PDB file of C-alpha atoms in Angstrom:
ATOM      1  CA  MET N   1      26.710 155.347  85.756  1.00 67.00           C
ATOM      2  CA  ASP N   2      30.253 154.163  86.080  1.00 88.00           C
ATOM      3  CA  THR N   3      32.679 156.584  85.112  1.00 95.00           C
ATOM      4  CA  LEU N   4      36.597 154.906  83.328  1.00 97.00           C
ATOM      5  CA  LYS N   5      39.183 157.628  84.202  1.00 97.00           C
ATOM      6  CA  ILE N   6      42.687 158.816  81.239  1.00 97.00           C
ATOM      7  CA  ASP N   7      44.705 161.052  83.373  1.00 97.00           C
ATOM      8  CA  ARG N   8      47.044 162.353  80.046  1.00 97.00           C
ATOM      9  CA  LYS N   9      50.475 163.280  80.061  1.00 97.00           C
ATOM     10  CA  TYR N  10      51.188 164.547  76.198  1.00 97.00           C
ATOM     11  CA  PHE N  11      54.903 164.530  74.326  1.00 97.00           C
ATOM     12  CA  ASP N  12      56.057 165.140  70.601  1.00 96.00           C
ATOM     13  CA  ASP N  13      55.368 161.489  69.078  1.00 96.00           C
ATOM     14  CA  CYS N  14      52.546 159.706  71.514  1.00 98.00           C
ATOM     15  CA  THR N  15      50.540 160.386  74.735  1.00 98.00           C
ATOM     16  CA  VAL N  16      50.257 158.147  77.262  1.00 98.00           C
ATOM     17  CA  GLY N  17      47.840 157.915  80.300  1.00 98.00           C
ATOM     18  CA  ARG N  18      47.053 156.537  83.845  1.00 98.00           C
ATOM     19  CA  LEU N  19      43.990 154.583  83.269  1.00 98.00           C
ATOM     20  CA  THR N  20      41.132 154.408  85.837  1.00 98.00           C
ATOM     21  CA  PHE N  21      38.076 151.934  86.847  1.00 97.00           C
ATOM     22  CA  GLY N  22      37.470 152.003  90.443  1.00 95.00           C
ATOM     23  CA  ASP N  23      40.182 149.236  92.365  1.00 96.00           C
ATOM     24  CA  PHE N  24      41.830 149.061  88.184  1.00 97.00           C
ATOM     25  CA  GLN N  25      44.625 150.456  86.536  1.00 98.00           C
ATOM     26  CA  CYS N  26      46.975 150.529  83.933  1.00 98.00           C
ATOM     27  CA  PHE N  27      48.066 152.674  81.420  1.00 98.00           C
ATOM     28  CA  THR N  28      47.353 153.571  78.062  1.00 98.00           C
ATOM     29  CA  LEU N  29      49.268 154.725  74.447  1.00 98.00           C
ATOM     30  CA  GLU N  30      48.076 157.058  72.560  1.00 98.00           C
ATOM     31  CA  LEU N  31      49.126 159.017  69.108  1.00 98.00           C
ATOM     32  CA  PRO N  32      50.417 162.224  69.430  1.00 98.00           C
ATOM     33  CA  TRP N  33      47.505 164.961  70.231  1.00 97.00           C
ATOM     34  CA  LEU N  34      48.263 166.583  65.707  1.00 97.00           C
ATOM     35  CA  ASP N  35      44.004 168.460  66.662  1.00 96.00           C
ATOM     36  CA  ASN N  36      42.056 165.223  66.369  1.00 96.00           C
ATOM     37  CA  LYS N  37      42.917 164.788  63.058  1.00 96.00           C
ATOM     38  CA  THR N  38      41.562 161.293  61.620  1.00 95.00           C
ATOM     39  CA  ASN N  39      43.820 158.616  61.726  1.00 95.00           C
ATOM     40  CA  ILE N  40      47.431 160.550  63.428  1.00 97.00           C
ATOM     41  CA  SER N  41      45.882 161.573  66.260  1.00 97.00           C
ATOM     42  CA  CYS N  42      44.856 161.517  69.821  1.00 97.00           C
ATOM     43  CA  ILE N  43      40.748 162.566  70.730  1.00 95.00           C
ATOM     44  CA  PRO N  44      40.178 165.529  71.937  1.00 95.00           C
ATOM     45  CA  ALA N  45      39.673 165.736  75.872  1.00 92.00           C
ATOM     46  CA  ALA N  46      36.971 167.094  76.104  1.00 78.00           C
ATOM     47  CA  GLY N  47      34.299 166.397  78.962  1.00 74.00           C
ATOM     48  CA  ALA N  48      32.439 162.898  78.265  1.00 90.00           C
ATOM     49  CA  TYR N  49      32.115 160.312  76.200  1.00 96.00           C
ATOM     50  CA  GLN N  50      30.222 157.358  76.148  1.00 96.00           C
ATOM     51  CA  GLY N  51      31.673 153.861  76.647  1.00 97.00           C
ATOM     52  CA  GLU N  52      30.573 150.473  75.431  1.00 97.00           C
ATOM     53  CA  LYS N  53      32.159 147.028  74.861  1.00 98.00           C
ATOM     54  CA  TYR N  54      32.079 146.308  71.113  1.00 96.00           C
ATOM     55  CA  THR N  55      33.359 143.535  69.384  1.00 97.00           C
ATOM     56  CA  SER N  56      35.161 144.918  66.111  1.00 95.00           C
ATOM     57  CA  ARG N  57      36.147 142.931  62.857  1.00 94.00           C
ATOM     58  CA  ALA N  58      39.383 144.320  63.287  1.00 92.00           C
ATOM     59  CA  ASN N  59      40.420 144.269  66.681  1.00 95.00           C
ATOM     60  CA  GLY N  60      38.396 141.583  68.496  1.00 96.00           C
ATOM     61  CA  ASN N  61      36.863 142.065  71.665  1.00 97.00           C
ATOM     62  CA  CYS N  62      37.166 145.948  72.860  1.00 98.00           C
ATOM     63  CA  ILE N  63      35.711 148.998  74.142  1.00 98.00           C
ATOM     64  CA  ALA N  64      34.048 151.530  71.483  1.00 98.00           C
ATOM     65  CA  ILE N  65      34.201 154.865  72.719  1.00 97.00           C
ATOM     66  CA  ILE N  66      30.931 157.416  71.116  1.00 95.00           C
ATOM     67  CA  ASN N  67      29.947 160.308  70.473  1.00 91.00           C
ATOM     68  CA  VAL N  68      34.465 161.731  70.363  1.00 93.00           C
ATOM     69  CA  MET N  69      33.539 165.547  67.586  1.00 91.00           C
ATOM     70  CA  ASP N  70      34.746 164.558  63.747  1.00 93.00           C
ATOM     71  CA  ARG N  71      35.693 160.955  64.251  1.00 94.00           C
ATOM     72  CA  THR N  72      34.556 157.944  64.575  1.00 93.00           C
ATOM     73  CA  HIS N  73      35.002 154.120  64.922  1.00 94.00           C
ATOM     74  CA  ILE N  74      37.565 155.169  67.931  1.00 96.00           C
ATOM     75  CA  GLN N  75      38.549 152.326  70.322  1.00 97.00           C
ATOM     76  CA  ILE N  76      39.775 151.211  72.951  1.00 98.00           C
ATOM     77  CA  HIS N  77      41.566 147.981  71.675  1.00 98.00           C
ATOM     78  CA  SER N  78      44.799 145.750  72.313  1.00 98.00           C
ATOM     79  CA  ALA N  79      48.384 147.614  70.654  1.00 97.00           C
ATOM     80  CA  ASN N  80      51.415 147.674  72.392  1.00 97.00           C
ATOM     81  CA  TYR N  81      53.098 150.498  69.615  1.00 97.00           C
ATOM     82  CA  THR N  82      51.945 153.747  68.086  1.00 97.00           C
ATOM     83  CA  ARG N  83      52.212 151.834  64.441  1.00 96.00           C
ATOM     84  CA  GLN N  84      49.303 149.744  65.908  1.00 96.00           C
ATOM     85  CA  ILE N  85      47.246 152.345  66.499  1.00 96.00           C
ATOM     86  CA  LYS N  86      45.043 154.968  64.254  1.00 94.00           C
ATOM     87  CA  GLY N  87      43.727 157.079  66.415  1.00 95.00           C
ATOM     88  CA  CYS N  88      42.752 154.884  69.536  1.00 97.00           C
ATOM     89  CA  VAL N  89      43.827 153.677  72.834  1.00 98.00           C
ATOM     90  CA  ALA N  90      46.029 150.683  73.709  1.00 98.00           C
ATOM     91  CA  VAL N  91      45.808 149.810  77.051  1.00 98.00           C
ATOM     92  CA  GLY N  92      48.946 147.898  79.529  1.00 98.00           C
ATOM     93  CA  ASP N  93      50.246 147.347  82.538  1.00 98.00           C
ATOM     94  CA  SER N  94      53.299 149.173  81.738  1.00 98.00           C
ATOM     95  CA  ILE N  95      55.113 151.555  79.691  1.00 97.00           C
ATOM     96  CA  LYS N  96      58.384 149.951  78.402  1.00 97.00           C
ATOM     97  CA  PHE N  97      61.035 150.385  74.987  1.00 96.00           C
ATOM     98  CA  LEU N  98      60.022 147.492  73.544  1.00 95.00           C
ATOM     99  CA  ASP N  99      61.294 147.886  69.782  1.00 93.00           C
ATOM    100  CA  SER N 100      64.086 149.830  68.573  1.00 89.00           C
ATOM    101  CA  ASP N 101      63.030 153.255  67.827  1.00 94.00           C
ATOM    102  CA  THR N 102      62.527 156.207  71.106  1.00 95.00           C
ATOM    103  CA  ILE N 103      58.618 155.804  71.540  1.00 97.00           C
ATOM    104  CA  PRO N 104      57.508 154.234  74.908  1.00 97.00           C
ATOM    105  CA  ASP N 105      55.608 151.069  74.017  1.00 98.00           C
ATOM    106  CA  VAL N 106      52.869 149.338  76.735  1.00 98.00           C
ATOM    107  CA  THR N 107      53.033 145.709  77.921  1.00 98.00           C
ATOM    108  CA  ASN N 108      50.897 142.587  78.235  1.00 98.00           C
ATOM    109  CA  SER N 109      47.716 144.241  76.124  1.00 98.00           C
ATOM    110  CA  LYS N 110      45.742 142.001  75.485  1.00 98.00           C
ATOM    111  CA  ASN N 111      45.671 140.905  79.366  1.00 98.00           C
ATOM    112  CA  THR N 112      45.415 143.952  80.530  1.00 98.00           C
ATOM    113  CA  LEU N 113      42.142 144.392  77.622  1.00 98.00           C
ATOM    114  CA  ARG N 114      40.347 141.325  78.987  1.00 98.00           C
ATOM    115  CA  ASN N 115      41.127 141.844  82.702  1.00 98.00           C
ATOM    116  CA  LEU N 116      39.094 145.523  82.392  1.00 98.00           C
ATOM    117  CA  LEU N 117      36.680 144.841  79.562  1.00 98.00           C
ATOM    118  CA  ASP N 118      36.329 141.810  82.954  1.00 98.00           C
ATOM    119  CA  ILE N 119      35.370 144.443  84.778  1.00 98.00           C
ATOM    120  CA  LEU N 120      33.125 146.902  83.531  1.00 98.00           C
ATOM    121  CA  PRO N 121      29.226 146.702  82.964  1.00 97.00           C
ATOM    122  CA  ASP N 122      27.736 147.243  79.281  1.00 97.00           C
ATOM    123  CA  ARG N 123      27.698 149.968  78.716  1.00 97.00           C
ATOM    124  CA  PHE N 124      29.387 153.896  80.871  1.00 97.00           C
ATOM    125  CA  LEU N 125      31.278 156.638  80.583  1.00 97.00           C
ATOM    126  CA  ILE N 126      34.930 157.757  79.959  1.00 97.00           C
ATOM    127  CA  GLU N 127      36.524 160.757  80.769  1.00 97.00           C
ATOM    128  CA  ILE N 128      39.496 162.311  79.481  1.00 95.00           C
ATOM    129  CA  VAL N 129      41.839 164.809  81.907  1.00 90.00           C
TER     130      VAL N 129
END
């Protein structure tokens, strides 16, 4: 089975990463690590998760991350700011400061997600390190 990989760096106010799938690369933005608490923490970097293409009522076409310990409804979806993600993962083509706070943001999220979804199989593994 194909594997999508996210290599992370943890900061006090966010978690940023680089997502790779074959030749495809982009950046990720998540909430900081706060002990896997629902809606306020990124998910644990523990082993491999199942991923699948999914259509969410709230986020449209996205990726569901399945079998996250003590968590449900975790997705990779389009968003630019940490305030738009509640324990999920946002993708973008660069990391910049888009607004007036001191937390990094991702850019071009909708197109980046669309490009990622175009190359992914329906089901795959997600490895977070």
